[in-house]
C-alpha positions as MATLAB code, in Angstrom:
seq = 'MLQLFLLRHAKSDWTAGAKDDHSRPLNSRGIKAALRVGSFMQENKLLPDRILCSTAKRTRQTAELLTETWPGKYPITVSRKLYLAGAESFVEVIRKRGGANKRLLVIGHNPDITDVALAALRKGRKKARQEIGKFPTGSLACLTFPSDAWRDIEPGTATFVAFITPKQIV';
ca = [
      73.805   91.587  119.632;
      77.120   93.339  119.241;
      77.771   96.669  117.609;
      81.072   97.358  115.855;
      82.230  100.774  114.772;
      85.212  100.763  112.440;
      86.923  104.135  112.018;
      89.735  104.920  109.686;
      92.050  107.513  111.294;
      91.489  111.085  110.264;
      93.632  112.824  107.592;
      97.324  112.835  108.470;
     100.090  115.329  107.771;
     102.641  114.070  105.268;
     104.694  117.248  105.584;
     105.094  117.255  109.388;
     108.558  115.807  109.225;
     107.701  112.622  111.070;
     110.649  110.223  111.154;
     108.459  107.327  109.931;
     104.863  106.420  108.995;
     104.024  105.319  112.515;
     104.873  108.798  113.875;
     102.839  110.810  111.375;
     100.359  113.219  113.133;
      97.001  114.520  111.987;
      96.800  117.637  109.857;
      94.416  120.521  110.519;
      91.764  118.988  108.228;
      92.064  115.717  110.093;
      91.715  117.406  113.499;
      88.466  119.146  112.366;
      87.126  115.903  110.858;
      87.817  113.879  114.026;
      85.978  116.441  116.124;
      83.041  116.477  113.637;
      82.818  112.702  113.642;
      82.996  112.579  117.430;
      80.170  115.074  117.734;
      78.138  113.104  115.185;
      78.638  109.935  117.133;
      77.506  111.491  120.332;
      74.449  113.215  118.749;
      73.437  109.937  117.168;
      74.076  107.781  120.266;
      76.837  105.823  118.562;
      79.161  105.835  121.567;
      81.197  102.695  122.275;
      81.821  100.926  125.598;
      85.482  100.535  124.717;
      87.957  101.776  122.054;
      90.641   99.632  120.474;
      93.277  101.736  118.642;
      96.410  101.287  116.591;
      99.580  102.519  118.206;
     100.236  105.013  115.394;
     100.243  108.670  116.396;
      97.421  109.603  113.959;
      95.068  106.952  115.297;
      95.788  107.856  118.942;
      95.174  111.502  118.149;
      91.942  110.572  116.384;
      90.755  108.655  119.456;
      91.651  111.536  121.792;
      89.759  114.076  119.664;
      86.669  111.891  119.403;
      86.488  111.403  123.150;
      86.903  115.182  123.750;
      83.391  115.549  122.304;
      81.848  112.793  124.447;
      80.609  112.927  128.025;
      82.492  110.865  130.550;
      85.571  108.664  130.074;
      86.066  105.931  127.530;
      88.643  103.193  127.978;
      91.152  103.114  125.149;
      93.346  100.046  124.494;
      96.175  100.520  122.044;
      97.588   97.525  120.089;
     100.419   97.311  117.630;
      98.455   94.453  115.963;
      96.099   97.146  114.642;
      98.917   98.920  112.808;
      99.010   97.593  109.294;
      99.249   94.001  110.481;
      96.567   92.596  108.171;
      92.879   91.829  108.543;
      93.412   88.546  110.394;
      95.441   90.269  113.076;
      92.825   93.035  113.250;
      89.995   90.516  113.881;
      92.110   88.662  116.429;
      92.457   91.881  118.465;
      88.672   92.400  118.337;
      87.984   88.836  119.430;
      90.536   88.920  122.267;
      90.100   92.464  123.503;
      86.379   93.046  123.004;
      85.588   91.518  126.367;
      82.074   91.957  127.758;
      81.561   95.248  125.885;
      78.589   95.320  123.533;
      79.693   98.359  121.536;
      83.229   98.482  120.313;
      85.093  101.194  118.321;
      88.200  100.133  116.467;
      90.425  102.848  114.979;
      92.881  101.731  112.392;
      94.252  102.030  108.877;
      93.570  101.032  105.325;
      93.656   98.507  103.817;
      92.884   96.577  107.070;
      89.772   98.626  107.975;
      88.246   98.118  104.537;
      89.168   94.421  104.410;
      87.654   93.727  107.818;
      84.458   95.633  107.086;
      83.909   93.914  103.736;
      84.669   90.464  105.124;
      82.300   90.994  108.034;
      79.347   91.911  105.866;
      76.687   89.406  104.789;
      76.683   88.528  101.124;
      74.880   90.937   98.854;
      74.566   94.551  100.015;
      76.121   95.873   96.828;
      75.582   99.548   97.733;
      77.005   99.088  101.210;
      80.038   97.280   99.769;
      80.631  100.062   97.309;
      80.480  102.729  100.015;
      82.763  100.869  102.404;
      85.146   99.933   99.580;
      86.234  103.590   99.265;
      86.611  104.180  103.082;
      88.147  107.682  103.099;
      90.093  108.960  106.103;
      87.883  109.782  109.064;
      85.075  107.553  107.883;
      82.982  105.387  110.142;
      81.352  102.029  109.343;
      78.651  100.800  111.762;
      77.937   97.050  111.796;
      76.044   94.692  114.027;
      76.767   91.021  114.737;
      74.183   88.499  115.913;
      76.698   87.102  118.406;
      76.746   87.665  122.163;
      80.541   87.527  122.455;
      83.336   89.068  120.349;
      85.254   85.796  120.390;
      82.354   84.264  118.381;
      82.131   86.817  115.523;
      82.490   85.279  112.108;
      83.024   86.676  108.584;
      79.869   87.243  106.534;
      77.582   87.547  109.551;
      77.475   91.343  110.098;
      74.531   93.569  109.188;
      75.299   96.915  107.663;
      73.869   99.838  109.701;
      75.562  102.958  108.319;
      78.652  104.413  106.676;
      79.473  108.029  107.387;
      82.228  110.129  105.932;
      83.357  113.457  107.408;
      82.101  115.275  104.253;
      78.566  114.017  104.936;
      78.522  115.608  108.409;
      77.545  119.249  108.211;
];
């Protein structure tokens, strides 16, 4: 069984004077949220074997802040194909870069994160679909797949485990 954690980057700073969207950093609220989510993941034993991350500054910062709260080192692979390239590209990265890891964290952007999470879920699960459909910044969706290899994951086969927003973490 494979465990997939999908995380939308934490809140970014629109007023930071970044030259483009790709260069936009986190704001202070986003920094606090990323640290809170990282602590939550560690406390609840939701730590990945590998992290796949968009190349955008805000996603890389989110990954760095998460791992600051975790023991040990966690390999991070960045990919431009996780930066607003569409759900198909997103899934392609997971299939190709997941490797032998059983627990994978992917940090990306909307609408791709939402689209991938909703497409992965088994039919039904109305409440889960409603929660994930909103996917605020800094939120984490936890899914499991019955596959043994990332290259074999298929839409509609994931089981919903949890959906956590930074506001839910006290």
